Coordinates of C-alpha atoms in Angstrom, one line a residue:
Chain A
M190 CA -4.6 14.8 -0.9
I191 CA -0.9 15.2 0.1
D192 CA -1.1 11.4 0.7
L193 CA -2.0 10.9 -2.6
G194 CA 0.8 13.1 -4.2
V195 CA 3.7 11.2 -2.2
F196 CA 2.0 8.1 -3.1
L197 CA 2.1 9.0 -6.8
T198 CA 5.7 10.2 -6.9
L199 CA 7.0 7.4 -5.3
L200 CA 5.2 5.1 -8.1
A201 CA 6.6 7.6 -10.7
L202 CA 10.1 7.4 -9.2
G203 CA 9.7 4.0 -8.7
Y204 CA 8.9 3.9 -12.3
G205 CA 11.4 6.1 -13.8
F206 CA 14.3 4.8 -11.7
G207 CA 13.5 1.2 -11.9
R208 CA 12.9 0.9 -15.2
Y209 CA 16.0 2.8 -16.3
A210 CA 17.9 0.8 -14.1
E211 CA 16.2 -2.3 -15.3
L212 CA 16.9 -1.8 -18.7
K213 CA 20.2 -0.4 -18.3
H214 CA 21.3 -3.8 -16.1
Y215 CA 19.7 -6.0 -19.2
K216 CA 21.9 -4.4 -21.5
S217 CA 25.2 -5.0 -19.5
I218 CA 23.9 -8.5 -18.7
I219 CA 23.3 -9.1 -22.4
Q220 CA 27.0 -7.5 -22.9
R221 CA 28.6 -9.9 -20.6
E222 CA 26.8 -12.9 -21.5
K223 CA 28.4 -12.8 -25.1
E224 CA 32.1 -12.1 -23.8
L225 CA 32.0 -14.7 -21.1
N226 CA 30.3 -17.3 -23.7
I227 CA 33.8 -18.8 -24.5
L228 CA 33.3 -20.8 -20.4
P229 CA 30.6 -23.5 -20.5
A230 CA 28.4 -23.4 -17.4
I231 CA 27.4 -26.8 -16.9
A232 CA 24.8 -28.5 -14.5
A233 CA 26.3 -31.7 -14.9
R234 CA 27.4 -33.0 -11.7
T235 CA 30.7 -34.9 -12.8
P236 CA 33.2 -33.3 -15.0
P237 CA 34.8 -35.1 -17.8
M238 CA 37.1 -37.7 -16.8
I239 CA 40.3 -36.6 -18.2
S240 CA 43.4 -38.6 -16.7
K241 CA 45.3 -35.2 -16.9
A242 CA 45.3 -33.9 -13.5
C243 CA 43.5 -30.3 -13.3
D244 CA 42.5 -28.1 -10.3
C245 CA 39.2 -27.8 -8.9
N246 CA 38.0 -24.7 -7.3
L247 CA 35.0 -23.2 -5.8
V248 CA 33.4 -20.4 -7.3
T249 CA 30.7 -18.4 -6.3
G250 CA 28.6 -15.2 -7.8
N251 CA 25.7 -13.3 -5.8
V252 CA 23.8 -10.2 -6.2
V253 CA 21.0 -8.7 -4.2
I254 CA 18.6 -6.7 -6.1
S255 CA 15.8 -4.5 -4.7
V256 CA 12.5 -4.2 -5.8
D257 CA 11.3 -0.6 -6.8
Y258 CA 8.4 0.8 -5.5
F259 CA 6.5 0.2 -8.6
K260 CA 6.8 -3.2 -9.0
R261 CA 6.0 -3.5 -5.5
F262 CA 2.9 -1.9 -6.0
I263 CA 2.2 -3.9 -9.1
S264 CA 3.0 -7.3 -7.0
V265 CA 0.4 -6.1 -4.2
L266 CA -2.4 -5.4 -6.6
R267 CA -2.0 -9.2 -8.4
N268 CA -2.0 -10.6 -4.9
I269 CA -5.6 -9.3 -4.6
V270 CA -6.3 -10.4 -8.2
G271 CA -3.9 -13.4 -8.6
G272 CA -2.0 -14.6 -11.7
R273 CA 1.4 -14.0 -13.3
I274 CA 3.5 -11.0 -11.3
T275 CA 5.5 -10.0 -14.2
S276 CA 7.0 -7.2 -12.5
Y277 CA 9.3 -9.7 -10.4
E278 CA 9.8 -11.9 -12.9
T279 CA 12.3 -9.6 -14.9
L280 CA 13.8 -8.8 -11.3
I281 CA 14.7 -12.5 -11.0
D282 CA 15.7 -13.1 -13.9
R283 CA 18.1 -10.4 -13.8
A284 CA 19.4 -11.7 -10.2
R285 CA 19.8 -15.3 -11.6
R286 CA 21.8 -14.3 -14.8
E287 CA 24.0 -11.8 -12.6
A288 CA 25.0 -14.3 -10.4
I289 CA 25.7 -17.0 -13.1
L290 CA 28.0 -13.8 -14.6
R291 CA 29.7 -13.0 -11.3
M292 CA 30.6 -16.9 -10.7
K293 CA 31.8 -16.8 -14.7
Q294 CA 33.8 -13.8 -14.1
Q295 CA 35.5 -15.2 -11.1
A296 CA 36.3 -18.3 -12.9
H297 CA 37.4 -16.9 -16.0
E298 CA 40.1 -14.8 -13.9
M299 CA 41.4 -18.1 -12.3
G300 CA 41.7 -19.1 -16.2
A301 CA 38.9 -22.0 -15.7
K302 CA 37.8 -23.6 -18.9
Q303 CA 34.7 -24.6 -18.0
V304 CA 32.1 -24.5 -14.2
F305 CA 30.6 -27.6 -13.4
N306 CA 27.7 -28.9 -11.4
I307 CA 26.2 -25.6 -11.2
K308 CA 23.8 -24.9 -8.2
F309 CA 21.5 -21.8 -6.9
E310 CA 20.4 -20.6 -3.9
T311 CA 17.6 -18.1 -3.7
A312 CA 16.6 -16.3 -0.5
S313 CA 14.1 -13.5 -0.6
I314 CA 15.4 -11.0 2.0
Y315 CA 12.9 -8.9 4.0
K316 CA 13.4 -6.3 6.6
G317 CA 11.1 -4.2 8.7
K318 CA 8.3 -4.2 10.7
R319 CA 5.9 -4.8 7.9
Q320 CA 8.4 -5.7 5.4
Q321 CA 9.1 -2.4 4.2
V322 CA 12.4 -3.7 2.2
G323 CA 12.0 -6.4 -0.3
S324 CA 14.5 -7.9 -2.2
V325 CA 16.1 -10.9 -3.3
E326 CA 19.4 -12.5 -3.3
V327 CA 20.8 -14.9 -5.8
L328 CA 23.8 -17.2 -5.2
A329 CA 25.1 -19.3 -7.8
Y330 CA 28.1 -21.6 -7.2
G331 CA 29.8 -24.1 -8.6
T332 CA 33.4 -25.9 -9.7
A333 CA 35.9 -24.4 -12.0
I334 CA 37.7 -27.0 -13.7
I335 CA 41.4 -25.5 -14.5
P336 CA 43.8 -27.3 -16.1
S337 CA 47.3 -27.4 -14.1
Q338 CA 49.9 -25.3 -15.6
G339 CA 51.8 -26.9 -18.4
G340 CA 49.0 -29.4 -18.9
Chain B
M240 CA 23.8 -44.3 -7.9
G241 CA 26.5 -46.8 -9.0
P242 CA 29.8 -47.5 -7.6
L243 CA 32.2 -44.0 -7.5
S244 CA 33.9 -45.4 -10.4
F245 CA 35.2 -43.8 -13.5
P246 CA 33.8 -44.4 -16.8
A247 CA 36.0 -46.3 -19.0
R248 CA 36.0 -44.0 -21.9
E249 CA 38.1 -40.8 -22.2
D250 CA 36.2 -37.9 -22.8
S251 CA 38.3 -36.2 -25.3
K252 CA 35.5 -36.3 -28.0
L253 CA 32.9 -34.8 -25.5
E254 CA 32.4 -31.4 -26.6
Y255 CA 30.9 -28.7 -24.4
S256 CA 29.1 -25.8 -26.5
N257 CA 27.3 -22.7 -25.1
P258 CA 24.5 -21.6 -27.6
E259 CA 22.9 -18.3 -27.1
I260 CA 19.3 -18.5 -25.5
P261 CA 17.0 -16.2 -26.9
E262 CA 15.5 -13.3 -24.6
G263 CA 12.0 -13.1 -23.0
I264 CA 11.5 -16.7 -22.6
N265 CA 11.6 -16.3 -18.9
T266 CA 9.9 -12.8 -18.6
S267 CA 6.8 -11.4 -19.9
K268 CA 6.4 -9.0 -22.5
T269 CA 3.6 -6.6 -21.2
H270 CA 4.6 -3.5 -20.6
P271 CA 5.0 -2.8 -17.1
L272 CA 2.4 0.5 -17.7
K273 CA 0.2 -1.4 -19.2
E274 CA -0.2 -4.0 -16.5
F275 CA -0.3 -1.2 -14.1
L276 CA -3.1 0.6 -15.5
W277 CA -5.2 -2.9 -16.0
L278 CA -4.4 -3.7 -12.2
T279 CA -5.3 -0.5 -11.0
G280 CA -8.2 0.1 -13.0
G281 CA -9.8 -3.5 -12.3
V282 CA -8.8 -3.2 -8.4
M283 CA -10.6 0.1 -8.0
A284 CA -13.7 -0.7 -10.0
A285 CA -13.7 -4.0 -8.0
I286 CA -13.5 -1.7 -4.5
F287 CA -15.9 0.6 -5.6
A288 CA -18.3 -2.1 -6.5
L289 CA -17.7 -4.2 -3.7
V290 CA -18.1 -1.0 -1.2
L291 CA -21.4 -0.1 -3.4
I292 CA -22.8 -3.4 -2.9
L293 CA -22.0 -2.7 1.2
I294 CA -23.2 0.2 1.5
L295 CA -26.7 -0.9 -0.2
F296 CA -26.3 -4.0 2.6
A297 CA -25.9 -1.5 5.2
D298 CA -28.5 0.5 4.5
V299 CA -31.2 -2.2 4.4
I300 CA -29.5 -3.2 7.9
T301 CA -30.0 -0.1 9.4
S302 CA -33.4 0.4 8.1
Y303 CA -34.8 -2.5 10.2
I304 CA -33.2 -0.6 13.3
P305 CA -36.2 1.3 14.6
F306 CA -35.6 5.2 15.6
S307 CA -36.3 4.1 19.4
V308 CA -33.2 2.4 19.5
E309 CA -31.4 5.7 18.4
Q310 CA -33.0 7.5 21.1
N311 CA -31.7 5.4 23.8
I312 CA -28.1 5.6 22.9
T313 CA -27.4 8.5 25.0
F314 CA -24.8 10.9 25.2
S315 CA -23.2 11.7 28.6
G316 CA -23.3 15.5 28.6
V317 CA -26.5 15.8 26.4
E318 CA -29.4 16.4 28.8
A319 CA -27.5 18.8 30.7
S320 CA -27.3 21.1 27.4
T321 CA -30.9 21.6 27.0
E322 CA -31.3 24.2 29.7
E323 CA -34.4 26.3 29.7
G324 CA -34.2 30.3 28.1
P325 CA -35.2 32.2 25.7
L326 CA -32.4 30.9 22.8
P327 CA -32.9 27.0 23.6
E328 CA -36.9 27.9 23.1
Y329 CA -36.6 29.7 20.0
L330 CA -34.7 27.3 18.2
Q331 CA -37.1 24.5 19.7
S332 CA -40.2 26.7 18.3
L333 CA -38.5 26.8 15.1
A334 CA -37.6 23.2 14.7
D335 CA -40.9 22.1 15.5
R336 CA -42.2 24.6 12.8
I337 CA -39.5 22.6 10.3
V338 CA -40.6 19.3 11.8
R339 CA -44.3 19.9 10.8
A340 CA -42.9 21.2 7.5
E341 CA -40.7 18.0 6.4
D342 CA -43.6 15.8 7.9
L343 CA -41.6 13.8 10.0
P344 CA -42.6 10.6 11.4
E345 CA -44.4 11.2 15.2
D346 CA -41.8 9.2 17.1
M347 CA -38.8 11.0 15.5
K348 CA -38.5 13.2 18.1
I349 CA -36.0 16.3 17.8
T350 CA -33.7 17.9 20.4
I351 CA -32.0 21.2 19.4
H352 CA -28.4 21.6 21.6
Y353 CA -26.0 24.7 21.5
L354 CA -22.3 24.4 22.0
D355 CA -20.4 27.3 22.9
D356 CA -17.5 27.2 20.6
E357 CA -15.8 29.2 18.0
T358 CA -16.5 26.3 15.0
V359 CA -18.7 27.7 12.0
N360 CA -20.5 24.3 11.9
A361 CA -23.5 22.6 12.7
F362 CA -24.2 18.7 12.9
A363 CA -27.0 16.2 13.6
T364 CA -26.5 12.9 15.2
L365 CA -27.9 9.5 16.2
G366 CA -31.3 10.1 18.2
G367 CA -32.5 13.1 16.8
H368 CA -29.8 15.4 18.5
I369 CA -28.6 18.6 16.7
F370 CA -26.1 20.6 17.6
F371 CA -25.2 24.4 16.6
F372 CA -22.1 26.0 17.5
R373 CA -21.9 29.8 18.3
G374 CA -19.5 30.4 15.7
L375 CA -22.1 29.7 13.2
L376 CA -25.3 30.8 14.5
E377 CA -23.5 34.4 15.3
K378 CA -22.6 34.6 11.7
L379 CA -26.2 34.4 10.6
P380 CA -28.2 37.2 9.2
N381 CA -31.9 36.1 9.1
E382 CA -34.2 33.8 10.2
N383 CA -34.5 32.2 6.6
A384 CA -30.7 31.2 6.9
L385 CA -31.4 29.9 10.1
A386 CA -34.0 27.9 9.1
M387 CA -32.2 26.7 6.1
L388 CA -29.6 24.9 8.0
M389 CA -31.7 23.4 10.7
A390 CA -34.3 22.7 7.9
H391 CA -31.4 20.6 6.2
E392 CA -30.0 19.2 9.6
I393 CA -33.8 17.9 10.8
A394 CA -33.8 16.6 7.0
H395 CA -30.6 14.6 7.6
I396 CA -32.5 13.2 10.7
K397 CA -35.7 12.5 8.7
H398 CA -33.5 10.2 6.3
R399 CA -31.8 8.7 9.0
H400 CA -28.6 9.9 7.6
P401 CA -26.5 9.6 11.0
I402 CA -27.5 5.7 11.6
R403 CA -26.9 5.1 8.0
S404 CA -23.2 6.8 8.0
L405 CA -22.3 4.6 11.1
G406 CA -23.7 1.6 9.5
R407 CA -21.6 2.1 6.0
G408 CA -18.8 3.1 8.1
V409 CA -18.4 -0.1 9.9
I410 CA -19.6 -2.3 7.7
V411 CA -17.4 -0.9 4.8
G412 CA -14.4 -0.5 7.3
L413 CA -14.7 -4.4 8.6
A414 CA -14.6 -5.5 4.6
L415 CA -11.8 -3.1 3.7
S416 CA -9.4 -3.9 6.9
V417 CA -10.0 -7.7 6.1
I418 CA -8.8 -7.6 2.4
S419 CA -5.9 -5.4 3.3
T420 CA -4.9 -7.9 5.9
A421 CA -5.3 -10.7 3.7
A422 CA -3.1 -9.2 0.8
G423 CA -0.5 -7.8 3.6
D424 CA 1.1 -5.1 2.4
A425 CA 1.3 -1.6 3.7
I426 CA 1.1 -0.4 0.5
I427 CA -1.9 -2.1 -0.5
E428 CA -3.5 -0.7 2.7
S429 CA -3.4 2.8 2.1
F430 CA -4.5 2.4 -1.4
L431 CA -7.9 0.2 -0.5
G432 CA -8.6 2.4 2.4
K433 CA -8.4 5.6 0.1
T434 CA -10.3 4.2 -2.7
G435 CA -13.2 3.1 -0.4
Y436 CA -13.2 6.0 1.5
L437 CA -13.8 8.2 -1.7
T438 CA -16.3 5.8 -2.5
I439 CA -18.3 6.6 0.8
L440 CA -17.4 10.2 0.3
K441 CA -19.5 10.1 -2.7
Y442 CA -22.3 8.8 -1.1
N443 CA -21.9 11.4 1.9
R444 CA -22.5 14.2 -1.1
D445 CA -25.5 12.4 -2.0
M446 CA -26.7 12.4 1.5
E447 CA -26.2 16.3 1.4
S448 CA -27.8 17.1 -1.4
Q449 CA -31.1 14.9 -0.1
A450 CA -31.0 17.1 3.0
D451 CA -30.4 20.1 0.8
E452 CA -33.6 19.2 -1.4
T453 CA -35.8 18.5 1.6
A454 CA -34.9 21.5 3.1
I455 CA -35.3 23.7 0.6
Q456 CA -39.2 21.8 0.2
A457 CA -39.7 22.8 3.8
L458 CA -38.5 26.2 3.4
N459 CA -40.4 26.9 0.6
S460 CA -43.8 25.8 2.5
I461 CA -42.9 27.6 5.8
Y462 CA -42.0 30.9 4.1
G463 CA -43.6 30.7 0.2
H464 CA -40.0 31.4 -0.9
L465 CA -36.4 30.9 -0.1
G466 CA -35.4 34.2 -0.1
G467 CA -32.1 34.4 2.4
A468 CA -31.6 31.0 2.4
D469 CA -28.5 31.3 0.2
E470 CA -26.9 33.0 2.7
L471 CA -25.9 30.4 4.8
F472 CA -24.0 28.8 1.9
K473 CA -22.5 32.1 0.9
I474 CA -21.1 31.7 5.1
L475 CA -19.8 28.4 4.5
K476 CA -18.1 29.4 1.6
E477 CA -16.8 32.1 3.0
E478 CA -15.6 29.9 5.9
A479 CA -14.2 27.3 3.9
G480 CA -12.3 30.2 1.5
R481 CA -10.5 29.3 -1.4
L482 CA -9.1 25.8 0.1
E483 CA -12.2 23.8 -1.0
P484 CA -10.6 20.4 -1.9
P485 CA -11.7 18.9 -5.4
V486 CA -15.1 17.5 -5.3
F487 CA -14.3 13.8 -5.2
F488 CA -12.3 14.4 -1.7
S489 CA -14.9 16.5 -0.1
T490 CA -17.6 15.3 2.1
H491 CA -19.6 17.5 1.1
P492 CA -21.0 18.9 -2.5
L493 CA -19.1 22.0 -3.9
T494 CA -20.7 25.0 -2.3
E495 CA -20.9 26.3 -5.8
N496 CA -23.3 23.9 -6.7
R497 CA -25.2 23.9 -3.3
L498 CA -26.1 27.8 -4.0
Y499 CA -26.7 26.8 -7.7
E500 CA -29.9 24.6 -6.5
I501 CA -30.9 27.4 -4.4
K502 CA -30.7 29.9 -6.8
I503 CA -32.6 27.5 -9.2
H504 CA -35.4 27.2 -6.7
T505 CA -35.7 30.8 -5.8
E506 CA -36.0 31.7 -9.2
K507 CA -39.4 29.3 -9.5
H508 CA -40.3 31.1 -6.1
P509 CA -39.0 34.4 -5.6
A510 CA -39.1 36.5 -2.7
H511 CA -41.3 39.9 -3.9
D512 CA -39.0 42.3 -2.2
V513 CA -36.5 42.4 0.8
T514 CA -39.1 42.8 3.2
D515 CA -40.6 39.2 2.9
I516 CA -37.2 37.9 4.4
T517 CA -37.9 37.3 8.2
P518 CA -35.3 38.9 10.3
L519 CA -34.1 37.2 13.6
P520 CA -35.2 38.0 16.9
Q521 CA -33.9 41.1 18.0
E522 CA -33.0 39.7 21.2
F523 CA -30.9 36.7 19.1
E524 CA -27.6 38.1 19.1
K525 CA -27.6 38.8 22.6
W526 CA -28.9 35.2 23.7
V527 CA -26.0 34.2 21.5
E528 CA -23.5 36.5 23.2
E529 CA -24.7 35.8 26.5
K530 CA -24.4 32.2 26.3
E531 CA -20.4 32.8 26.3
E532 CA -20.3 33.3 30.2
E533 CA -22.4 30.5 30.8
K534 CA -20.7 26.6 31.1
T535 CA -19.4 25.3 28.1
I536 CA -20.9 21.5 27.1
S537 CA -18.4 18.6 27.1
L538 CA -19.9 15.7 25.1
Chain C
M281 CA 43.2 -27.3 0.5
M282 CA 40.6 -27.9 -2.3
I283 CA 37.0 -27.0 -2.1
T284 CA 34.7 -27.9 -4.8
N285 CA 30.9 -28.9 -5.4
I286 CA 31.7 -32.0 -7.8
E287 CA 31.9 -35.4 -6.0
I288 CA 34.6 -37.1 -8.1
V289 CA 37.6 -34.7 -8.8
P290 CA 39.2 -35.5 -12.1
G291 CA 42.8 -37.0 -12.0
K292 CA 42.8 -37.6 -8.4
R293 CA 41.2 -40.5 -6.0
I294 CA 39.6 -40.1 -2.4
T295 CA 41.8 -42.3 -0.3
K296 CA 39.9 -41.3 3.2
H297 CA 36.5 -40.1 4.1
M298 CA 36.2 -37.9 7.0
G299 CA 32.7 -37.0 7.3
L300 CA 30.5 -33.7 7.2
V301 CA 32.2 -30.5 8.0
Q302 CA 30.5 -27.5 8.2
G303 CA 30.5 -23.7 8.7
S304 CA 27.9 -20.8 9.2
S305 CA 28.0 -17.5 10.1
V306 CA 25.2 -15.4 11.3
R307 CA 25.5 -11.4 10.3
A308 CA 23.4 -8.2 10.3
K309 CA 24.3 -5.0 8.6
H310 CA 24.3 -1.6 10.7
V311 CA 21.2 0.7 10.5
G312 CA 22.6 3.0 7.9
R313 CA 22.9 0.3 5.4
D314 CA 19.5 -0.5 6.0
I315 CA 18.2 3.0 5.6
M316 CA 20.1 2.8 1.9
A317 CA 18.6 -0.3 1.6
G318 CA 15.1 1.5 2.1
L319 CA 15.4 4.1 -0.3
K320 CA 16.7 1.8 -2.9
N321 CA 13.6 0.2 -2.2
I322 CA 11.8 2.8 -4.1
F323 CA 14.2 3.1 -6.8
G324 CA 15.4 -0.2 -7.1
G325 CA 18.3 -1.7 -8.6
E326 CA 21.4 -3.7 -6.8
L327 CA 21.8 -3.5 -3.2
K328 CA 25.6 -3.4 -2.7
G329 CA 25.6 -3.4 0.7
Y330 CA 23.7 -6.6 1.0
T331 CA 25.2 -8.4 -1.7
E332 CA 28.7 -7.6 0.1
L333 CA 27.6 -8.6 3.4
L334 CA 26.1 -11.8 2.3
Q335 CA 29.3 -12.4 0.0
D336 CA 31.5 -11.7 3.3
S337 CA 29.2 -14.1 5.5
R338 CA 29.8 -16.6 3.1
E339 CA 33.6 -16.5 2.6
E340 CA 33.3 -16.5 6.7
A341 CA 31.4 -19.8 6.7
V342 CA 33.6 -21.3 4.2
K343 CA 36.5 -20.5 6.0
R344 CA 35.0 -22.1 9.2
M345 CA 34.3 -25.2 6.8
V346 CA 38.0 -25.4 6.1
A347 CA 39.0 -25.0 9.6
Q348 CA 37.2 -28.1 10.7
A349 CA 38.4 -29.8 7.8
E350 CA 42.1 -28.7 8.5
A351 CA 41.4 -30.0 12.2
V352 CA 40.3 -33.5 11.1
G353 CA 43.5 -33.4 8.5
A354 CA 41.6 -33.7 5.2
N355 CA 43.1 -31.8 1.8
A356 CA 39.6 -31.6 0.3
V357 CA 36.3 -30.8 1.0
L358 CA 33.8 -32.5 -1.9
N359 CA 30.4 -31.6 -2.7
V360 CA 30.1 -28.4 -1.0
R361 CA 26.6 -26.8 -0.5
F362 CA 25.4 -23.4 0.8
S363 CA 22.4 -22.9 2.2
T364 CA 20.8 -19.4 3.5
S365 CA 17.8 -18.7 6.3
S366 CA 17.1 -15.6 8.2
I367 CA 16.8 -16.6 11.6
A368 CA 15.5 -13.2 12.8
A369 CA 14.3 -9.8 11.2
G370 CA 17.7 -8.5 9.9
A371 CA 19.7 -11.2 10.4
A372 CA 20.8 -14.1 8.2
E373 CA 22.5 -17.0 8.6
L374 CA 24.9 -18.6 5.9
F375 CA 25.7 -21.8 6.1
A376 CA 28.3 -23.9 4.1
Y377 CA 28.9 -27.6 4.3
G378 CA 30.5 -30.5 2.4
T379 CA 32.4 -34.0 3.0
A380 CA 36.1 -33.6 4.2
V381 CA 38.5 -36.1 2.3
T382 CA 41.6 -37.3 1.3
L383 CA 42.7 -37.0 -2.1
E384 CA 45.5 -38.1 -3.9
D385 CA 46.7 -38.5 -7.5
M386 CA 46.1 -41.5 -9.3

């Protein structure tokens, strides 16, 4: 009985806070994506071959986003049934976009005009004896092309 | 890959644009709560169904185990508790009457044990052994209530409930632990365990109701009425107090419902007056009291 | 020192390749952070402690890679890649590697 109460409370907390955090995060992501839209992020390996000298700099952005109790519960049930784990789709989507935004922000502060050769690195972080802690890290990195001073 | 040479053309005409990509391509639109309801409902229904099948399976298996096998499972200390004396003899003689009334098969031998302990309880276990705690015997006001209690426990033996519960517990427990290990998460383990446990409880309650029903019939055939039998449940109700959990989480049916069943039967076969109710032997209280000084039985 | 993950730098020419340089860093966060992370696992949201930890470790890995490049006399590291692996419960290795070169203006 008490177990059930604890379980339902955790589930409700996870759902309430997790959903609030997610909606808030998406709002902020969409807004910042608009702001940084002036800075193209390009997955091409080579920058345009301009003969003008320019600076290159490695820029990175990373974020660790945690699952919540509700998402985790859904995912473990999905594990039995099989199929699309919708609760983790938004999690990883948020992490990727946030990482890109942080990388772009860094590039923007350097005065870059484009970011080239974008790569992602995704790692799941588990901790604890029974993997109680579950989260995902996304790192985005690329090369910021900064026009040389006076160029 | 070609040589590391620069392309000949200047890229001044190359344009880098950054169009906005519409939302919701990489994510699903299903509302999380909807998903949650579908999943929990589905998985719980599946577990209920699975446990139900396993219980039926366990019942088939245990029905092939002859009663003599149960009897061969000996408990250390059990033999020592069947001593001579007025109380065991009285209890055993009452048990023999009920055995005849419930029409038990020849090979089902009922052995009555008495446990010197405060616990207000009694239980039947493998091999036809029935245990009564002093705490409950002390509280019984008449023979009819004692007979109801004993008939209930003997009915468990008659329907072979102890071995069936054991079989169900082992098979369902094994299956659920295999599934939860495969799912591999602490959350799911407790979720599956709880769902399975609740299903087992449901069938436990069915067993108790079945035992009550048999006991009521036996009492009717012995005494011709059911007067006094409800005293037993009144005691149990008092003991549980107001803390009786909701029926889903209980091993036994609600005492209210059990009293109601008795009431319905009593209306059909009423006791004519108070004298119809058989009192306990005069020395019964003394026998129970005396026992306190004797050795306790360790199981 | 120029660090980049592209292979050809506009307006510059590679004059010498110095081979692979690498840097790595293995770190763990103190248990307090882990407890916070455990709580966050109920509510969801960003684990700022872990984000910082991984960022710091990566910076250290890059610093070590740069130190290697400087030791061999390079002035740029091209084609830098990152790699993350958990080597034990609660410890993560952050790894950076690239090609050390000398660049000069065209």
